[in-house]
Amino acid sequence: MAELGVNIDHVATLRQARRTYEPDPVWAAVEAELGGADVLTIHLREDRRHINDRDLELLRQTVQAKLNLEMAATEEMVAIACRQRPQMATLVPEGRQEITTEGGLDVVGEESRLRDVVARLKGAGIFVSLFVDADLRQIEAAARVGADACEIHTGPYAEAFHCHGRDAMAPAIASEIEKIAVAGAAIRELGMRFNAGHALNYHNVAAIARLPGLAELHIGHAIVCRAVFVGLRQAVAEMKARLS
Ligand code: PXP
C-alpha cells in the first residue's frame, strides 16, 4: 500500500488570511500524524504566502513521521534546506502568480543547475524527489541529475476524472492513468522511487493508489477541505483507508 504524505500548507493559508497565529500548522501536523500520515509536507515559498521559516523550524523539531520540504531550486531555499535538514525535499517549479504548483519541473532544460542542487541536498543527507509531468524525457533527466525519486504530477488525470464521467474506465480517464503507469514503470526501472500527487481527492485517488510500485501519494487540498467538516485526524484516516 502506498504511503500517504499530507500537505498542510492550507492550514497556514487560513492563518495568513488574518495575519494571525491560528490555526497553527504545528498542531495540524500532530493531528495528521495521529490520523496516520506517513509524511508531512510543507512548501516554503519564496514569498512566504503560507508556511514560514518559524513553521519549518518547529516542524523539523516536532514531526515524528517524515518531513518533506517542497521548495524551489533557489540558492535561498537550498541554504535553508541544508541548514534544517528535513528527511526529504521535493523540488518544484514556483511562480509568483500561480495559485498552486501548476506543472512539473523542466529538468531537461535545467539539467546542470538541478544536478548541482540535487548534489548539495543529498550531501546534507536529504532524500531528493523531483516533481515532474508524466513525460519520459523529464524522468530520464531526473535520473541523470541524481534524483532519488520522481513525483508524477497527477493534475491532468484529476482534471480528466472530473470532466469525463468520474469513472476510471472512461477512455479519456484511462489514458491519463496509463500515462502515469508508464511513467511509474520508467521511474522504477531507472532506480528511483515512484511517488505521485496533486489534485487527488477521495473520489479519484483509488485508481492511482493501485498502480504497481507506487511508494507515496502526496495530498493536501482535499484532506484539509474534508477536515473542515470532520476534523483533520479523521480526514487523514479516511484518506488512508482509501489508499488500501
Ligand atoms: N505535490 C506537489 C508537488 C504539490 O506542489 C502539491 C500542492 O502543494 C501537492 C502534491 C498536493 O496537491 P493538492 O493540494 O492538490 O492535493
PDB file of C-alpha atoms and ligand atoms in Angstrom:
ATOM      1  CA  MET A   1       0.000   0.000   0.000  1.00  0.00           C
ATOM      2  CA  ALA A   2       1.306   3.452  -0.892  1.00  0.00           C
ATOM      3  CA  GLU A   3       2.245   5.746   1.980  1.00  0.00           C
ATOM      4  CA  LEU A   4       0.341   8.979   2.500  1.00  0.00           C
ATOM      5  CA  GLY A   5       2.020  12.369   2.510  1.00  0.00           C
ATOM      6  CA  VAL A   6      -0.250  15.084   3.869  1.00  0.00           C
ATOM      7  CA  ASN A   7       0.358  18.642   2.712  1.00  0.00           C
ATOM      8  CA  ILE A   8      -0.595  21.102   5.481  1.00  0.00           C
ATOM      9  CA  ASP A   9       0.088  24.372   3.614  1.00  0.00           C
ATOM     10  CA  HIS A  10      -3.630  25.164   3.557  1.00  0.00           C
ATOM     11  CA  VAL A  11      -3.740  25.365   7.337  1.00  0.00           C
ATOM     12  CA  ALA A  12      -1.109  28.085   7.138  1.00  0.00           C
ATOM     13  CA  THR A  13      -3.049  29.758   4.316  1.00  0.00           C
ATOM     14  CA  LEU A  14      -6.003  30.124   6.685  1.00  0.00           C
ATOM     15  CA  ARG A  15      -3.739  31.611   9.357  1.00  0.00           C
ATOM     16  CA  GLN A  16      -2.270  34.068   6.869  1.00  0.00           C
ATOM     17  CA  ALA A  17      -5.734  35.184   5.729  1.00  0.00           C
ATOM     18  CA  ARG A  18      -5.892  37.026   9.070  1.00  0.00           C
ATOM     19  CA  ARG A  19      -2.128  37.525   9.512  1.00  0.00           C
ATOM     20  CA  THR A  20      -2.531  35.912  12.909  1.00  0.00           C
ATOM     21  CA  TYR A  21      -1.208  32.912  14.841  1.00  0.00           C
ATOM     22  CA  GLU A  22      -4.041  30.389  14.361  1.00  0.00           C
ATOM     23  CA  PRO A  23      -4.634  27.794  13.111  1.00  0.00           C
ATOM     24  CA  ASP A  24      -1.102  26.589  13.746  1.00  0.00           C
ATOM     25  CA  PRO A  25       0.361  24.167  11.161  1.00  0.00           C
ATOM     26  CA  VAL A  26       2.319  22.575  14.007  1.00  0.00           C
ATOM     27  CA  TRP A  27      -0.976  21.493  15.599  1.00  0.00           C
ATOM     28  CA  ALA A  28      -2.123  20.302  12.177  1.00  0.00           C
ATOM     29  CA  ALA A  29       0.950  18.126  11.838  1.00  0.00           C
ATOM     30  CA  VAL A  30       0.206  16.437  15.172  1.00  0.00           C
ATOM     31  CA  GLU A  31      -3.405  15.761  14.129  1.00  0.00           C
ATOM     32  CA  ALA A  32      -2.290  14.447  10.732  1.00  0.00           C
ATOM     33  CA  GLU A  33       0.205  12.108  12.372  1.00  0.00           C
ATOM     34  CA  LEU A  34      -2.471  10.849  14.767  1.00  0.00           C
ATOM     35  CA  GLY A  35      -4.672  10.193  11.725  1.00  0.00           C
ATOM     36  CA  GLY A  36      -1.939   8.051  10.181  1.00  0.00           C
ATOM     37  CA  ALA A  37       0.071  10.382   7.927  1.00  0.00           C
ATOM     38  CA  ASP A  38       3.354   8.774   6.898  1.00  0.00           C
ATOM     39  CA  VAL A  39       4.839  12.004   5.558  1.00  0.00           C
ATOM     40  CA  LEU A  40       4.136  15.653   6.425  1.00  0.00           C
ATOM     41  CA  THR A  41       4.671  18.075   3.559  1.00  0.00           C
ATOM     42  CA  ILE A  42       5.135  21.830   3.673  1.00  0.00           C
ATOM     43  CA  HIS A  43       6.033  24.195   0.854  1.00  0.00           C
ATOM     44  CA  LEU A  44       8.206  27.103   1.955  1.00  0.00           C
ATOM     45  CA  ARG A  45       7.620  29.581  -0.853  1.00  0.00           C
ATOM     46  CA  GLU A  46       9.859  32.480  -1.726  1.00  0.00           C
ATOM     47  CA  ASP A  47       7.012  34.893  -0.859  1.00  0.00           C
ATOM     48  CA  ARG A  48       6.141  33.015   2.408  1.00  0.00           C
ATOM     49  CA  ARG A  49       2.478  33.211   1.461  1.00  0.00           C
ATOM     50  CA  HIS A  50       1.551  30.366   3.809  1.00  0.00           C
ATOM     51  CA  ILE A  51       4.287  28.308   5.514  1.00  0.00           C
ATOM     52  CA  ASN A  52       7.025  30.459   7.069  1.00  0.00           C
ATOM     53  CA  ASP A  53      10.506  29.902   8.456  1.00  0.00           C
ATOM     54  CA  ARG A  54       9.224  29.509  12.023  1.00  0.00           C
ATOM     55  CA  ASP A  55       6.882  26.708  10.905  1.00  0.00           C
ATOM     56  CA  LEU A  56       9.709  24.836   9.209  1.00  0.00           C
ATOM     57  CA  GLU A  57      11.940  25.184  12.248  1.00  0.00           C
ATOM     58  CA  LEU A  58       9.278  23.937  14.688  1.00  0.00           C
ATOM     59  CA  LEU A  59       8.055  21.154  12.416  1.00  0.00           C
ATOM     60  CA  ARG A  60      11.608  19.980  11.938  1.00  0.00           C
ATOM     61  CA  GLN A  61      11.792  19.562  15.718  1.00  0.00           C
ATOM     62  CA  THR A  62       8.347  18.066  16.306  1.00  0.00           C
ATOM     63  CA  VAL A  63       7.313  15.913  13.326  1.00  0.00           C
ATOM     64  CA  GLN A  64       7.912  12.263  14.073  1.00  0.00           C
ATOM     65  CA  ALA A  65       6.849  10.993  10.633  1.00  0.00           C
ATOM     66  CA  LYS A  66       8.955  12.030   7.628  1.00  0.00           C
ATOM     67  CA  LEU A  67       9.114  15.769   6.931  1.00  0.00           C
ATOM     68  CA  ASN A  68       9.065  16.629   3.221  1.00  0.00           C
ATOM     69  CA  LEU A  69      10.036  20.182   2.281  1.00  0.00           C
ATOM     70  CA  GLU A  70       8.664  21.318  -1.071  1.00  0.00           C
ATOM     71  CA  MET A  71      10.916  24.010  -2.430  1.00  0.00           C
ATOM     72  CA  ALA A  72      12.095  25.862  -5.494  1.00  0.00           C
ATOM     73  CA  ALA A  73      15.667  25.115  -6.556  1.00  0.00           C
ATOM     74  CA  THR A  74      16.945  28.556  -5.490  1.00  0.00           C
ATOM     75  CA  GLU A  75      20.072  29.495  -3.534  1.00  0.00           C
ATOM     76  CA  GLU A  76      17.980  30.758  -0.610  1.00  0.00           C
ATOM     77  CA  MET A  77      15.933  27.545  -0.343  1.00  0.00           C
ATOM     78  CA  VAL A  78      18.903  25.226  -0.770  1.00  0.00           C
ATOM     79  CA  ALA A  79      20.686  27.049   2.070  1.00  0.00           C
ATOM     80  CA  ILE A  80      17.605  26.759   4.311  1.00  0.00           C
ATOM     81  CA  ALA A  81      17.126  23.070   3.482  1.00  0.00           C
ATOM     82  CA  CYS A  82      20.790  22.254   4.140  1.00  0.00           C
ATOM     83  CA  ARG A  83      20.527  24.030   7.499  1.00  0.00           C
ATOM     84  CA  GLN A  84      17.219  22.455   8.580  1.00  0.00           C
ATOM     85  CA  ARG A  85      17.844  19.028   7.034  1.00  0.00           C
ATOM     86  CA  PRO A  86      14.295  17.686   6.584  1.00  0.00           C
ATOM     87  CA  GLN A  87      14.242  13.974   5.779  1.00  0.00           C
ATOM     88  CA  MET A  88      13.084  14.713   2.240  1.00  0.00           C
ATOM     89  CA  ALA A  89      12.918  17.626  -0.216  1.00  0.00           C
ATOM     90  CA  THR A  90      10.735  17.834  -3.299  1.00  0.00           C
ATOM     91  CA  LEU A  91      11.895  20.306  -5.926  1.00  0.00           C
ATOM     92  CA  VAL A  92       9.018  22.086  -7.653  1.00  0.00           C
ATOM     93  CA  PRO A  93       8.759  24.959 -10.117  1.00  0.00           C
ATOM     94  CA  GLU A  94       7.476  28.104  -8.455  1.00  0.00           C
ATOM     95  CA  GLY A  95       5.666  31.075  -9.966  1.00  0.00           C
ATOM     96  CA  ARG A  96       4.657  34.175  -8.014  1.00  0.00           C
ATOM     97  CA  GLN A  97       1.323  34.429  -9.817  1.00  0.00           C
ATOM     98  CA  GLU A  98       0.275  30.791  -9.554  1.00  0.00           C
ATOM     99  CA  ILE A  99      -2.412  29.728  -7.072  1.00  0.00           C
ATOM    100  CA  THR A 100      -0.779  26.331  -6.621  1.00  0.00           C
ATOM    101  CA  THR A 101       2.048  24.429  -8.351  1.00  0.00           C
ATOM    102  CA  GLU A 102       0.960  24.353 -11.985  1.00  0.00           C
ATOM    103  CA  GLY A 103       3.163  21.824 -13.736  1.00  0.00           C
ATOM    104  CA  GLY A 104       6.228  19.654 -13.416  1.00  0.00           C
ATOM    105  CA  LEU A 105       9.828  20.837 -13.394  1.00  0.00           C
ATOM    106  CA  ASP A 106      11.645  21.314 -16.678  1.00  0.00           C
ATOM    107  CA  VAL A 107      14.511  19.009 -15.705  1.00  0.00           C
ATOM    108  CA  VAL A 108      15.702  18.717 -19.317  1.00  0.00           C
ATOM    109  CA  GLY A 109      16.011  22.491 -19.655  1.00  0.00           C
ATOM    110  CA  GLU A 110      17.751  22.997 -16.296  1.00  0.00           C
ATOM    111  CA  GLU A 111      19.817  19.870 -16.104  1.00  0.00           C
ATOM    112  CA  SER A 112      23.154  21.270 -14.979  1.00  0.00           C
ATOM    113  CA  ARG A 113      21.695  23.596 -12.319  1.00  0.00           C
ATOM    114  CA  LEU A 114      19.479  20.834 -10.941  1.00  0.00           C
ATOM    115  CA  ARG A 115      22.392  18.393 -10.847  1.00  0.00           C
ATOM    116  CA  ASP A 116      24.220  20.826  -8.572  1.00  0.00           C
ATOM    117  CA  VAL A 117      21.159  21.446  -6.339  1.00  0.00           C
ATOM    118  CA  VAL A 118      20.392  17.726  -6.014  1.00  0.00           C
ATOM    119  CA  ALA A 119      24.026  17.001  -5.103  1.00  0.00           C
ATOM    120  CA  ARG A 120      24.052  19.698  -2.418  1.00  0.00           C
ATOM    121  CA  LEU A 121      20.796  18.465  -0.865  1.00  0.00           C
ATOM    122  CA  LYS A 122      21.933  14.849  -0.951  1.00  0.00           C
ATOM    123  CA  GLY A 123      25.237  15.956   0.577  1.00  0.00           C
ATOM    124  CA  ALA A 124      23.209  17.277   3.533  1.00  0.00           C
ATOM    125  CA  GLY A 125      21.625  13.844   3.930  1.00  0.00           C
ATOM    126  CA  ILE A 126      18.297  14.778   2.351  1.00  0.00           C
ATOM    127  CA  PHE A 127      16.326  12.361   0.129  1.00  0.00           C
ATOM    128  CA  VAL A 128      15.543  14.309  -3.052  1.00  0.00           C
ATOM    129  CA  SER A 129      12.416  13.997  -5.173  1.00  0.00           C
ATOM    130  CA  LEU A 130      11.609  15.945  -8.348  1.00  0.00           C
ATOM    131  CA  PHE A 131       8.032  16.877  -9.241  1.00  0.00           C
ATOM    132  CA  VAL A 132       7.649  16.107 -12.955  1.00  0.00           C
ATOM    133  CA  ASP A 133       4.968  15.582 -15.561  1.00  0.00           C
ATOM    134  CA  ALA A 134       4.373  12.026 -16.852  1.00  0.00           C
ATOM    135  CA  ASP A 135       6.978  12.632 -19.571  1.00  0.00           C
ATOM    136  CA  LEU A 136       9.741  10.083 -20.177  1.00  0.00           C
ATOM    137  CA  ARG A 137      12.264  12.754 -21.229  1.00  0.00           C
ATOM    138  CA  GLN A 138      11.872  14.533 -17.899  1.00  0.00           C
ATOM    139  CA  ILE A 139      12.088  11.268 -15.956  1.00  0.00           C
ATOM    140  CA  GLU A 140      15.299  10.240 -17.726  1.00  0.00           C
ATOM    141  CA  ALA A 141      16.763  13.676 -16.999  1.00  0.00           C
ATOM    142  CA  ALA A 142      15.756  13.310 -13.314  1.00  0.00           C
ATOM    143  CA  ALA A 143      17.770  10.076 -13.164  1.00  0.00           C
ATOM    144  CA  ARG A 144      20.741  11.807 -14.827  1.00  0.00           C
ATOM    145  CA  VAL A 145      20.765  14.634 -12.245  1.00  0.00           C
ATOM    146  CA  GLY A 146      20.815  12.079  -9.415  1.00  0.00           C
ATOM    147  CA  ALA A 147      17.261  12.337  -8.033  1.00  0.00           C
ATOM    148  CA  ASP A 148      16.230   9.660  -5.520  1.00  0.00           C
ATOM    149  CA  ALA A 149      12.552   9.852  -6.537  1.00  0.00           C
ATOM    150  CA  CYS A 150      10.147  11.392  -9.015  1.00  0.00           C
ATOM    151  CA  GLU A 151       6.699  12.608  -8.015  1.00  0.00           C
ATOM    152  CA  ILE A 152       4.426  12.397 -11.047  1.00  0.00           C
ATOM    153  CA  HIS A 153       2.029  15.312 -11.478  1.00  0.00           C
ATOM    154  CA  THR A 154      -1.483  13.841 -11.308  1.00  0.00           C
ATOM    155  CA  GLY A 155      -3.247  17.138 -12.126  1.00  0.00           C
ATOM    156  CA  PRO A 156      -4.093  16.228 -15.760  1.00  0.00           C
ATOM    157  CA  TYR A 157      -5.562  12.903 -14.568  1.00  0.00           C
ATOM    158  CA  ALA A 158      -7.646  14.640 -11.874  1.00  0.00           C
ATOM    159  CA  GLU A 159      -8.913  17.155 -14.425  1.00  0.00           C
ATOM    160  CA  ALA A 160      -9.901  14.343 -16.820  1.00  0.00           C
ATOM    161  CA  PHE A 161     -11.594  12.456 -13.971  1.00  0.00           C
ATOM    162  CA  HIS A 162     -13.646  15.489 -13.005  1.00  0.00           C
ATOM    163  CA  CYS A 163     -14.680  16.360 -16.547  1.00  0.00           C
ATOM    164  CA  HIS A 164     -15.171  12.952 -18.203  1.00  0.00           C
ATOM    165  CA  GLY A 165     -17.617  10.939 -16.132  1.00  0.00           C
ATOM    166  CA  ARG A 166     -15.652  10.306 -12.905  1.00  0.00           C
ATOM    167  CA  ASP A 167     -15.271   6.680 -13.939  1.00  0.00           C
ATOM    168  CA  ALA A 168     -11.724   5.326 -14.189  1.00  0.00           C
ATOM    169  CA  MET A 169     -12.790   3.057 -17.101  1.00  0.00           C
ATOM    170  CA  ALA A 170     -13.843   6.003 -19.298  1.00  0.00           C
ATOM    171  CA  PRO A 171     -11.321   6.197 -22.187  1.00  0.00           C
ATOM    172  CA  ALA A 172     -10.202   9.806 -21.541  1.00  0.00           C
ATOM    173  CA  ILE A 173      -9.517   8.972 -17.894  1.00  0.00           C
ATOM    174  CA  ALA A 174      -7.986   5.542 -18.555  1.00  0.00           C
ATOM    175  CA  SER A 175      -5.493   7.104 -20.966  1.00  0.00           C
ATOM    176  CA  GLU A 176      -4.287   9.543 -18.257  1.00  0.00           C
ATOM    177  CA  ILE A 177      -3.928   6.649 -15.811  1.00  0.00           C
ATOM    178  CA  GLU A 178      -1.915   4.727 -18.412  1.00  0.00           C
ATOM    179  CA  LYS A 179       0.487   7.686 -18.842  1.00  0.00           C
ATOM    180  CA  ILE A 180       1.128   7.704 -15.083  1.00  0.00           C
ATOM    181  CA  ALA A 181       1.564   3.913 -15.031  1.00  0.00           C
ATOM    182  CA  VAL A 182       4.130   4.081 -17.877  1.00  0.00           C
ATOM    183  CA  ALA A 183       5.935   6.939 -16.113  1.00  0.00           C
ATOM    184  CA  GLY A 184       5.962   4.948 -12.861  1.00  0.00           C
ATOM    185  CA  ALA A 185       7.461   1.891 -14.555  1.00  0.00           C
ATOM    186  CA  ALA A 186      10.210   4.057 -16.100  1.00  0.00           C
ATOM    187  CA  ILE A 187      10.986   5.710 -12.756  1.00  0.00           C
ATOM    188  CA  ARG A 188      11.422   2.318 -11.106  1.00  0.00           C
ATOM    189  CA  GLU A 189      13.479   0.908 -13.965  1.00  0.00           C
ATOM    190  CA  LEU A 190      15.829   3.860 -13.563  1.00  0.00           C
ATOM    191  CA  GLY A 191      16.237   3.002  -9.882  1.00  0.00           C
ATOM    192  CA  MET A 192      14.184   5.847  -8.405  1.00  0.00           C
ATOM    193  CA  ARG A 193      11.183   5.851  -6.068  1.00  0.00           C
ATOM    194  CA  PHE A 194       7.797   6.367  -7.735  1.00  0.00           C
ATOM    195  CA  ASN A 195       5.650   8.987  -5.984  1.00  0.00           C
ATOM    196  CA  ALA A 196       2.602  10.860  -7.292  1.00  0.00           C
ATOM    197  CA  GLY A 197       0.368  13.716  -6.310  1.00  0.00           C
ATOM    198  CA  HIS A 198      -1.578  16.900  -6.969  1.00  0.00           C
ATOM    199  CA  ALA A 199      -5.338  17.398  -7.153  1.00  0.00           C
ATOM    200  CA  LEU A 200      -6.097  13.926  -5.833  1.00  0.00           C
ATOM    201  CA  ASN A 201      -9.230  13.562  -3.710  1.00  0.00           C
ATOM    202  CA  TYR A 202     -11.375  10.926  -2.011  1.00  0.00           C
ATOM    203  CA  HIS A 203     -13.075  10.018  -5.297  1.00  0.00           C
ATOM    204  CA  ASN A 204     -10.232   9.940  -7.798  1.00  0.00           C
ATOM    205  CA  VAL A 205      -7.450   8.524  -5.625  1.00  0.00           C
ATOM    206  CA  ALA A 206      -8.237   4.773  -5.845  1.00  0.00           C
ATOM    207  CA  ALA A 207      -7.188   4.300  -9.483  1.00  0.00           C
ATOM    208  CA  ILE A 208      -3.809   5.914  -8.777  1.00  0.00           C
ATOM    209  CA  ALA A 209      -3.293   4.189  -5.408  1.00  0.00           C
ATOM    210  CA  ARG A 210      -3.461   0.787  -7.078  1.00  0.00           C
ATOM    211  CA  LEU A 211      -0.688   1.460  -9.634  1.00  0.00           C
ATOM    212  CA  PRO A 212       2.140  -1.070  -9.290  1.00  0.00           C
ATOM    213  CA  GLY A 213       5.195   0.083  -7.365  1.00  0.00           C
ATOM    214  CA  LEU A 214       3.729   3.366  -6.179  1.00  0.00           C
ATOM    215  CA  ALA A 215       5.555   4.402  -2.995  1.00  0.00           C
ATOM    216  CA  GLU A 216       3.897   7.628  -1.819  1.00  0.00           C
ATOM    217  CA  LEU A 217       0.903   9.792  -2.627  1.00  0.00           C
ATOM    218  CA  HIS A 218       1.040  13.485  -1.739  1.00  0.00           C
ATOM    219  CA  ILE A 219      -2.326  15.060  -0.999  1.00  0.00           C
ATOM    220  CA  GLY A 220      -3.273  18.380   0.570  1.00  0.00           C
ATOM    221  CA  HIS A 221      -6.300  20.337  -0.564  1.00  0.00           C
ATOM    222  CA  ALA A 222      -8.899  17.556  -0.443  1.00  0.00           C
ATOM    223  CA  ILE A 223      -7.834  16.435   3.029  1.00  0.00           C
ATOM    224  CA  VAL A 224      -7.905  19.934   4.508  1.00  0.00           C
ATOM    225  CA  CYS A 225     -11.310  20.565   2.843  1.00  0.00           C
ATOM    226  CA  ARG A 226     -12.754  17.454   4.460  1.00  0.00           C
ATOM    227  CA  ALA A 227     -11.146  18.390   7.772  1.00  0.00           C
ATOM    228  CA  VAL A 228     -13.384  21.474   7.919  1.00  0.00           C
ATOM    229  CA  PHE A 229     -16.316  19.089   8.385  1.00  0.00           C
ATOM    230  CA  VAL A 230     -14.893  16.001  10.116  1.00  0.00           C
ATOM    231  CA  GLY A 231     -11.625  17.174  11.673  1.00  0.00           C
ATOM    232  CA  LEU A 232      -8.113  16.651  10.344  1.00  0.00           C
ATOM    233  CA  ARG A 233      -7.369  13.413  12.189  1.00  0.00           C
ATOM    234  CA  GLN A 234     -10.445  11.732  10.733  1.00  0.00           C
ATOM    235  CA  ALA A 235      -9.930  13.236   7.264  1.00  0.00           C
ATOM    236  CA  VAL A 236      -6.419  11.754   7.144  1.00  0.00           C
ATOM    237  CA  ALA A 237      -7.635   8.384   8.454  1.00  0.00           C
ATOM    238  CA  GLU A 238     -10.359   8.284   5.781  1.00  0.00           C
ATOM    239  CA  MET A 239      -7.819   9.003   3.044  1.00  0.00           C
ATOM    240  CA  LYS A 240      -5.538   6.276   4.413  1.00  0.00           C
ATOM    241  CA  ALA A 241      -8.477   3.881   4.205  1.00  0.00           C
ATOM    242  CA  ARG A 242      -8.975   4.822   0.522  1.00  0.00           C
ATOM    243  CA  LEU A 243      -5.340   4.005  -0.222  1.00  0.00           C
ATOM    244  CA  SER A 244      -5.842   0.453   0.943  1.00  0.00           C
TER     245      SER A 244
HETATM  246  N1  PXP B   1       2.553  17.523  -4.762  1.00  0.00           N
HETATM  247  C1  PXP B   1       3.121  18.717  -5.057  1.00  0.00           C
HETATM  248  C2  PXP B   1       4.489  18.715  -5.649  1.00  0.00           C
HETATM  249  C3  PXP B   1       2.442  19.925  -4.794  1.00  0.00           C
HETATM  250  O1  PXP B   1       3.016  21.100  -5.102  1.00  0.00           O
HETATM  251  C4  PXP B   1       1.175  19.875  -4.180  1.00  0.00           C
HETATM  252  C5  PXP B   1       0.446  21.131  -3.859  1.00  0.00           C
HETATM  253  O2  PXP B   1       1.167  21.899  -2.963  1.00  0.00           O
HETATM  254  C6  PXP B   1       0.648  18.612  -3.877  1.00  0.00           C
HETATM  255  C7  PXP B   1       1.334  17.448  -4.210  1.00  0.00           C
HETATM  256  C8  PXP B   1      -0.699  18.465  -3.228  1.00  0.00           C
HETATM  257  O3  PXP B   1      -1.671  18.919  -4.123  1.00  0.00           O
HETATM  258  P1  PXP B   1      -3.168  19.093  -3.622  1.00  0.00           P
HETATM  259  O4  PXP B   1      -3.166  20.175  -2.599  1.00  0.00           O
HETATM  260  O5  PXP B   1      -3.903  19.459  -4.865  1.00  0.00           O
HETATM  261  O6  PXP B   1      -3.591  17.779  -3.045  1.00  0.00           O
END
